[in-house]
Short mmCIF file of N, CA and C in Angstrom, two decimals:
data_model
loop_
_atom_site.label_atom_id
_atom_site.label_comp_id
_atom_site.label_asym_id
_atom_site.label_seq_id
_atom_site.Cartn_x
_atom_site.Cartn_y
_atom_site.Cartn_z
N MET A 1 14.54 113.51 92.32
CA MET A 1 15.66 114.78 91.54
C MET A 1 16.74 113.78 91.74
N ARG A 2 17.05 112.79 91.86
CA ARG A 2 18.70 112.23 91.77
C ARG A 2 18.26 111.36 90.72
N THR A 3 17.16 110.79 90.35
CA THR A 3 17.06 109.90 88.92
C THR A 3 17.05 110.82 87.63
N TRP A 4 16.65 112.47 88.14
CA TRP A 4 16.81 113.24 86.83
C TRP A 4 18.56 113.53 86.61
N HIS A 5 19.89 113.43 87.58
CA HIS A 5 20.99 113.61 87.21
C HIS A 5 21.44 112.33 86.53
N ILE A 6 21.03 111.27 87.14
CA ILE A 6 21.56 110.03 86.89
C ILE A 6 21.15 109.50 84.62
N ASN A 7 19.59 110.10 85.09
CA ASN A 7 19.21 109.68 83.73
C ASN A 7 20.63 110.90 82.48
N LEU A 8 20.55 111.96 83.38
CA LEU A 8 21.45 112.76 82.41
C LEU A 8 22.79 112.78 82.04
N ILE A 9 23.65 112.44 82.86
CA ILE A 9 24.86 111.39 83.07
C ILE A 9 24.84 110.58 81.89
N LEU A 10 23.65 109.67 82.09
CA LEU A 10 23.56 108.29 81.41
C LEU A 10 23.82 108.59 79.77
N GLY A 11 22.56 109.45 79.75
CA GLY A 11 22.58 110.31 78.04
C GLY A 11 23.58 110.87 78.03
N ALA A 12 24.21 111.76 78.65
CA ALA A 12 25.55 112.32 77.87
C ALA A 12 26.54 111.15 77.83
N PHE A 13 26.59 110.10 78.65
CA PHE A 13 28.13 109.17 77.98
C PHE A 13 27.62 108.36 76.88
N LEU A 14 26.15 107.47 76.87
CA LEU A 14 25.62 107.00 75.46
C LEU A 14 25.63 108.23 74.12
N LEU A 15 25.87 109.05 74.63
CA LEU A 15 25.88 110.59 72.93
C LEU A 15 27.35 110.92 73.04
N ALA A 16 28.06 110.28 73.99
CA ALA A 16 29.53 110.75 73.60
C ALA A 16 30.08 109.35 73.12
N ALA A 17 29.49 108.08 73.55
CA ALA A 17 30.01 106.94 73.11
C ALA A 17 29.28 106.58 71.40
N PHE A 18 28.20 107.11 71.45
CA PHE A 18 27.97 106.99 70.11
C PHE A 18 28.28 106.34 69.21
N PRO A 19 29.55 107.48 68.41
CA PRO A 19 30.42 106.94 67.26
C PRO A 19 31.40 105.69 67.53
N VAL A 20 31.74 105.73 68.90
CA VAL A 20 32.52 104.61 68.82
C VAL A 20 31.58 103.16 68.81
N LEU A 21 30.34 103.21 69.44
CA LEU A 21 29.51 102.05 69.06
C LEU A 21 28.59 101.97 67.88
N ALA A 22 28.44 102.94 67.04
CA ALA A 22 28.12 102.65 65.96
C ALA A 22 29.52 102.14 64.87
N GLY A 23 30.60 102.18 65.38
CA GLY A 23 31.77 101.83 64.40
C GLY A 23 32.11 102.92 63.89
N GLN A 24 32.28 104.22 63.34
CA GLN A 24 32.24 105.59 63.03
C GLN A 24 33.59 105.48 63.28
N THR A 25 34.47 105.45 62.24
CA THR A 25 36.14 106.02 62.21
C THR A 25 36.30 106.48 60.77
N GLN A 26 37.61 107.31 61.16
CA GLN A 26 37.81 107.87 59.72
C GLN A 26 38.24 106.95 58.80
N PRO A 27 38.06 107.44 57.10
CA PRO A 27 38.09 106.95 56.10
C PRO A 27 39.84 107.01 55.97
N VAL A 28 40.17 105.32 55.97
CA VAL A 28 41.54 104.85 55.49
C VAL A 28 41.72 105.05 54.02
N PRO A 29 42.77 106.01 53.74
CA PRO A 29 43.50 106.44 52.41
C PRO A 29 44.05 105.02 51.60
N LYS A 30 43.77 105.40 50.49
CA LYS A 30 44.33 104.62 49.39
C LYS A 30 45.56 104.81 48.53
N TYR A 31 46.49 103.71 48.08
CA TYR A 31 47.10 104.19 47.31
C TYR A 31 47.15 105.17 46.01
N ASP A 32 47.29 105.95 46.03
CA ASP A 32 46.95 106.98 44.48
C ASP A 32 48.23 107.12 44.02
N LEU A 33 48.10 106.82 42.71
CA LEU A 33 49.40 107.02 41.76
C LEU A 33 49.75 108.57 40.99
N ALA A 34 48.57 109.00 41.52
CA ALA A 34 48.69 110.97 41.32
C ALA A 34 49.43 111.43 41.95
N THR A 35 49.82 110.86 43.79
CA THR A 35 50.18 111.48 44.50
C THR A 35 51.57 110.75 44.83
N GLU A 36 52.02 110.33 43.82
CA GLU A 36 53.22 109.46 44.38
C GLU A 36 54.61 110.75 44.32
N VAL A 37 55.48 110.44 45.02
CA VAL A 37 56.08 111.39 45.42
C VAL A 37 57.72 110.24 45.07
N ASN A 38 58.78 110.70 45.41
CA ASN A 38 60.23 110.24 45.55
C ASN A 38 61.29 111.43 46.86
N LEU A 39 61.05 110.81 47.93
CA LEU A 39 61.76 111.33 48.89
C LEU A 39 62.95 110.70 49.42
N LYS A 40 63.76 111.57 49.73
CA LYS A 40 65.49 110.92 50.20
C LYS A 40 65.43 111.53 51.83
N GLY A 41 65.80 110.87 52.64
CA GLY A 41 66.61 111.15 54.31
C GLY A 41 66.59 109.93 55.08
N THR A 42 66.45 110.42 56.27
CA THR A 42 67.55 109.37 56.88
C THR A 42 66.25 108.86 58.04
N ILE A 43 66.04 107.40 58.11
CA ILE A 43 65.21 107.02 59.19
C ILE A 43 65.62 107.20 60.42
N THR A 44 64.38 108.24 61.38
CA THR A 44 64.79 108.57 62.27
C THR A 44 64.33 108.24 63.48
N ASP A 45 63.11 107.17 63.34
CA ASP A 45 62.29 106.22 64.32
C ASP A 45 61.37 105.12 63.51
N ILE A 46 61.29 103.99 64.38
CA ILE A 46 60.61 102.69 63.67
C ILE A 46 59.83 102.10 64.68
N SER A 47 58.48 101.94 64.20
CA SER A 47 57.80 101.52 65.00
C SER A 47 57.08 100.13 64.16
N ASP A 48 56.42 99.33 65.18
CA ASP A 48 55.46 98.46 64.98
C ASP A 48 54.50 98.55 65.69
N ARG A 49 53.42 98.62 65.06
CA ARG A 49 51.49 99.05 65.74
C ARG A 49 50.31 98.69 64.62
N ASN A 50 49.60 98.47 65.75
CA ASN A 50 48.03 98.21 65.14
C ASN A 50 47.86 99.35 63.92
N CYS A 51 47.78 99.27 62.76
CA CYS A 51 47.85 100.62 61.19
C CYS A 51 46.22 99.95 60.93
N PRO A 52 45.68 101.06 60.72
CA PRO A 52 44.10 100.62 60.12
C PRO A 52 44.43 101.01 58.69
N ILE A 53 45.81 101.60 58.10
CA ILE A 53 45.71 101.53 56.85
C ILE A 53 46.34 99.73 55.91
N SER A 54 46.76 99.17 56.93
CA SER A 54 47.46 97.80 56.38
C SER A 54 46.34 96.77 57.07
N GLY A 55 45.34 97.12 58.04
CA GLY A 55 44.72 96.67 58.61
C GLY A 55 45.30 95.47 59.34
N THR A 56 46.44 95.55 59.56
CA THR A 56 46.90 94.55 60.65
C THR A 56 48.31 95.16 61.49
N MET A 57 48.92 94.52 62.05
CA MET A 57 50.36 94.64 62.93
C MET A 57 51.21 95.41 61.45
N GLY A 58 51.25 96.62 61.82
CA GLY A 58 52.47 97.42 60.31
C GLY A 58 53.59 97.60 61.20
N PHE A 59 54.46 98.10 60.30
CA PHE A 59 55.96 98.38 60.13
C PHE A 59 55.80 100.08 59.74
N HIS A 60 56.24 100.81 60.62
CA HIS A 60 56.64 102.47 60.16
C HIS A 60 57.67 102.65 60.24
N PHE A 61 57.90 104.08 59.87
CA PHE A 61 59.10 104.93 60.23
C PHE A 61 59.08 106.07 59.78
N VAL A 62 59.54 106.73 60.78
CA VAL A 62 59.97 108.40 60.08
C VAL A 62 60.72 108.67 59.38
N LEU A 63 60.80 109.45 58.72
CA LEU A 63 61.74 109.82 57.37
C LEU A 63 62.34 111.20 57.40
N LYS A 64 63.36 111.42 58.12
CA LYS A 64 63.75 112.88 57.49
C LYS A 64 64.44 113.22 56.82
N MET A 65 63.60 114.02 56.29
CA MET A 65 64.23 114.55 54.75
C MET A 65 65.34 115.89 54.13
N GLU A 66 65.95 116.39 53.52
CA GLU A 66 66.83 116.80 53.45
C GLU A 66 66.91 118.23 53.68
N ASP A 67 65.57 118.78 53.74
CA ASP A 67 65.41 119.76 54.13
C ASP A 67 64.47 120.13 55.88
N GLY A 68 65.12 118.79 56.48
CA GLY A 68 65.16 118.74 58.07
C GLY A 68 63.54 118.65 58.27
N LYS A 69 62.38 118.51 57.27
CA LYS A 69 61.04 118.09 57.80
C LYS A 69 61.00 116.44 57.83
N THR A 70 59.98 116.25 58.94
CA THR A 70 60.17 114.65 58.75
C THR A 70 58.20 114.24 58.23
N ILE A 71 58.28 112.85 58.14
CA ILE A 71 57.10 112.70 57.73
C ILE A 71 57.01 110.84 58.02
N GLU A 72 55.84 110.25 58.75
CA GLU A 72 56.09 109.39 59.16
C GLU A 72 55.72 108.31 57.59
N VAL A 73 56.17 107.01 57.34
CA VAL A 73 55.98 105.93 56.10
C VAL A 73 55.65 105.29 56.90
N HIS A 74 54.17 104.59 56.12
CA HIS A 74 53.70 103.22 56.39
C HIS A 74 54.35 102.33 55.48
N VAL A 75 54.90 101.43 56.11
CA VAL A 75 55.27 100.47 54.97
C VAL A 75 54.86 99.44 54.66
N ALA A 76 54.66 98.40 55.55
CA ALA A 76 53.91 97.12 55.07
C ALA A 76 53.57 96.48 56.56
N ALA A 77 53.05 95.13 56.56
CA ALA A 77 52.48 94.74 57.53
C ALA A 77 53.56 93.92 58.08
N SER A 78 53.89 94.23 59.54
CA SER A 78 55.18 93.75 60.01
C SER A 78 55.32 92.19 59.93
N ARG A 79 54.38 91.22 59.72
CA ARG A 79 54.28 90.07 59.44
C ARG A 79 55.49 89.58 58.12
N PHE A 80 55.05 90.40 57.20
CA PHE A 80 55.87 90.62 55.77
C PHE A 80 57.24 91.19 56.11
N MET A 81 57.39 92.03 56.75
CA MET A 81 58.63 92.16 57.04
C MET A 81 59.69 91.34 57.71
N LYS A 82 58.88 90.34 58.51
CA LYS A 82 59.29 89.12 59.87
C LYS A 82 59.41 88.30 58.03
N ASP A 83 58.48 87.63 57.71
CA ASP A 83 58.74 86.56 57.15
C ASP A 83 59.91 86.60 55.83
N TYR A 84 59.69 87.77 55.42
CA TYR A 84 61.06 88.19 54.30
C TYR A 84 62.39 88.40 54.45
N GLY A 85 62.59 88.92 55.89
CA GLY A 85 63.54 89.00 56.53
C GLY A 85 64.13 90.55 56.30
N LEU A 86 63.11 91.44 55.93
CA LEU A 86 63.39 92.50 55.55
C LEU A 86 63.80 93.63 57.33
N ALA A 87 64.16 94.43 57.25
CA ALA A 87 64.63 95.42 58.22
C ALA A 87 65.23 96.27 57.79
N LEU A 88 64.34 97.29 58.06
CA LEU A 88 65.32 99.19 58.09
C LEU A 88 65.61 99.35 59.12
N ASN A 89 66.39 100.33 59.60
CA ASN A 89 66.76 100.99 60.71
C ASN A 89 67.02 101.75 61.08
N LYS A 90 67.27 102.68 62.24
CA LYS A 90 66.98 103.63 62.38
C LYS A 90 68.47 104.37 61.87
N GLY A 91 68.62 105.50 61.50
CA GLY A 91 69.99 105.82 60.87
C GLY A 91 70.31 105.36 59.27
N ASP A 92 69.51 104.51 58.63
CA ASP A 92 69.40 104.39 57.45
C ASP A 92 69.11 105.22 57.00
N GLU A 93 70.33 105.58 55.44
CA GLU A 93 70.03 106.56 54.36
C GLU A 93 69.16 105.65 53.54
N VAL A 94 67.57 106.27 52.76
CA VAL A 94 66.74 105.82 52.22
C VAL A 94 66.47 106.94 50.96
N ARG A 95 65.85 105.73 49.88
CA ARG A 95 65.08 106.94 49.11
C ARG A 95 63.70 105.78 49.42
N VAL A 96 62.74 107.12 49.62
CA VAL A 96 61.06 106.57 49.36
C VAL A 96 60.52 106.84 48.23
N ILE A 97 59.70 105.90 47.69
CA ILE A 97 58.56 106.28 46.44
C ILE A 97 57.37 105.75 47.22
N GLY A 98 56.18 106.48 47.32
CA GLY A 98 54.98 106.19 47.72
C GLY A 98 54.40 107.20 47.47
N SER A 99 53.26 107.11 48.14
CA SER A 99 51.86 107.88 47.72
C SER A 99 51.56 109.02 48.86
N LYS A 100 51.77 110.19 48.62
CA LYS A 100 51.56 111.30 49.88
C LYS A 100 50.16 111.00 49.85
N VAL A 101 49.50 111.28 51.21
CA VAL A 101 48.19 111.16 51.80
C VAL A 101 47.88 111.26 52.88
N LYS A 102 46.41 112.20 53.26
CA LYS A 102 46.33 112.59 54.86
C LYS A 102 45.83 111.70 55.57
N PHE A 103 45.99 111.55 56.53
CA PHE A 103 45.65 110.29 57.36
C PHE A 103 45.20 111.07 58.71
N GLY A 104 44.17 111.21 59.48
CA GLY A 104 43.74 111.79 60.40
C GLY A 104 44.68 113.24 60.31
N GLY A 105 44.32 113.87 59.26
CA GLY A 105 44.90 115.07 59.03
C GLY A 105 46.12 115.48 58.98
N THR A 106 47.12 114.76 58.70
CA THR A 106 48.22 114.32 58.63
C THR A 106 49.12 113.88 57.39
N ASP A 107 50.01 114.45 56.87
CA ASP A 107 50.39 114.25 55.67
C ASP A 107 51.37 113.11 55.75
N THR A 108 51.41 111.69 55.11
CA THR A 108 52.13 110.11 55.55
C THR A 108 52.31 109.97 54.10
N ILE A 109 53.09 108.80 54.00
CA ILE A 109 53.13 108.49 52.67
C ILE A 109 53.25 106.81 52.91
N LEU A 110 52.35 106.26 52.17
CA LEU A 110 52.42 104.60 51.87
C LEU A 110 53.48 104.25 50.82
N ALA A 111 54.22 103.61 51.37
CA ALA A 111 55.44 103.10 50.62
C ALA A 111 55.13 102.14 49.72
N ARG A 112 55.66 102.62 48.09
CA ARG A 112 55.60 101.75 47.39
C ARG A 112 57.09 100.53 47.45
N GLU A 113 57.87 101.57 47.49
CA GLU A 113 59.75 100.73 47.50
C GLU A 113 60.19 101.62 48.18
N VAL A 114 61.28 100.85 48.89
CA VAL A 114 62.32 101.56 49.58
C VAL A 114 63.58 101.13 49.51
N THR A 115 64.80 102.21 49.02
CA THR A 115 65.87 102.14 49.01
C THR A 115 66.70 101.93 49.33
N ARG A 116 67.87 101.44 49.95
CA ARG A 116 69.09 101.47 50.77
C ARG A 116 70.11 101.35 50.50
N GLY A 117 70.86 102.00 49.78
CA GLY A 117 71.98 101.84 49.11
C GLY A 117 71.74 100.88 47.73
N GLU A 118 72.22 99.82 47.65
CA GLU A 118 71.75 98.94 46.40
C GLU A 118 70.60 98.33 46.72
N GLU A 119 70.27 97.97 47.99
CA GLU A 119 69.04 97.12 47.98
C GLU A 119 67.56 97.95 47.81
N VAL A 120 66.99 97.12 47.44
CA VAL A 120 65.28 97.99 46.77
C VAL A 120 64.54 96.96 47.59
N PHE A 121 64.15 97.57 48.19
CA PHE A 121 62.78 96.86 49.04
C PHE A 121 61.33 97.19 48.24
N VAL A 122 60.94 96.10 47.74
CA VAL A 122 59.46 96.44 46.82
C VAL A 122 57.82 95.90 47.95
N PHE A 123 57.21 97.16 48.12
CA PHE A 123 56.26 96.56 49.50
C PHE A 123 54.91 96.78 48.51
N ARG A 124 54.77 97.40 47.34
CA ARG A 124 53.63 97.14 46.17
C ARG A 124 53.82 97.27 44.92
N ASP A 125 53.20 96.61 43.99
CA ASP A 125 53.44 96.58 42.66
C ASP A 125 53.26 98.19 41.92
N LYS A 126 53.36 98.04 41.01
CA LYS A 126 53.35 99.57 39.72
C LYS A 126 51.95 100.64 39.97
N THR A 127 50.78 99.50 40.53
CA THR A 127 49.76 100.16 40.52
C THR A 127 48.98 100.84 41.73
N GLY A 128 50.10 100.41 43.15
CA GLY A 128 49.79 100.30 44.41
C GLY A 128 49.32 99.53 45.38
N LYS A 129 49.24 98.22 44.66
CA LYS A 129 48.28 97.04 45.36
C LYS A 129 50.05 96.54 46.27
N PRO A 130 49.25 96.31 47.82
CA PRO A 130 50.51 95.99 48.53
C PRO A 130 50.62 94.11 48.42
N ALA A 131 52.03 94.38 48.90
CA ALA A 131 52.80 92.83 48.02
C ALA A 131 52.11 91.57 49.30
N TRP A 132 51.64 92.38 50.43
CA TRP A 132 51.77 91.25 51.51
C TRP A 132 50.32 91.09 51.22
#
């Protein structure tokens, strides 16, 4: 009787872990020129974290737009930001040109260009290819 319970629990565990063991992940969005947008707003939060879109530690920020809505912006590899001494900060008023895509069921922006005042930071070329 105990063997049956152990086999049932082991089977349930393996079934639940199968997608992880098989390496199954959600598709990573690509830059799409057809979905390019031009947004203005204020950076309300910044973060460096592992990012499946950049494939490395990535720099991200949350943009609060003029209508009060927020959206996450995937900017570039953190290493790229550091190597070129690029810094974007909470409270910065910026304009973002980027591709609006769905990731994890949520709208997000893959930044091509971010403008702060007279400074223009270019993270992708005109076709959306990353500069890093």
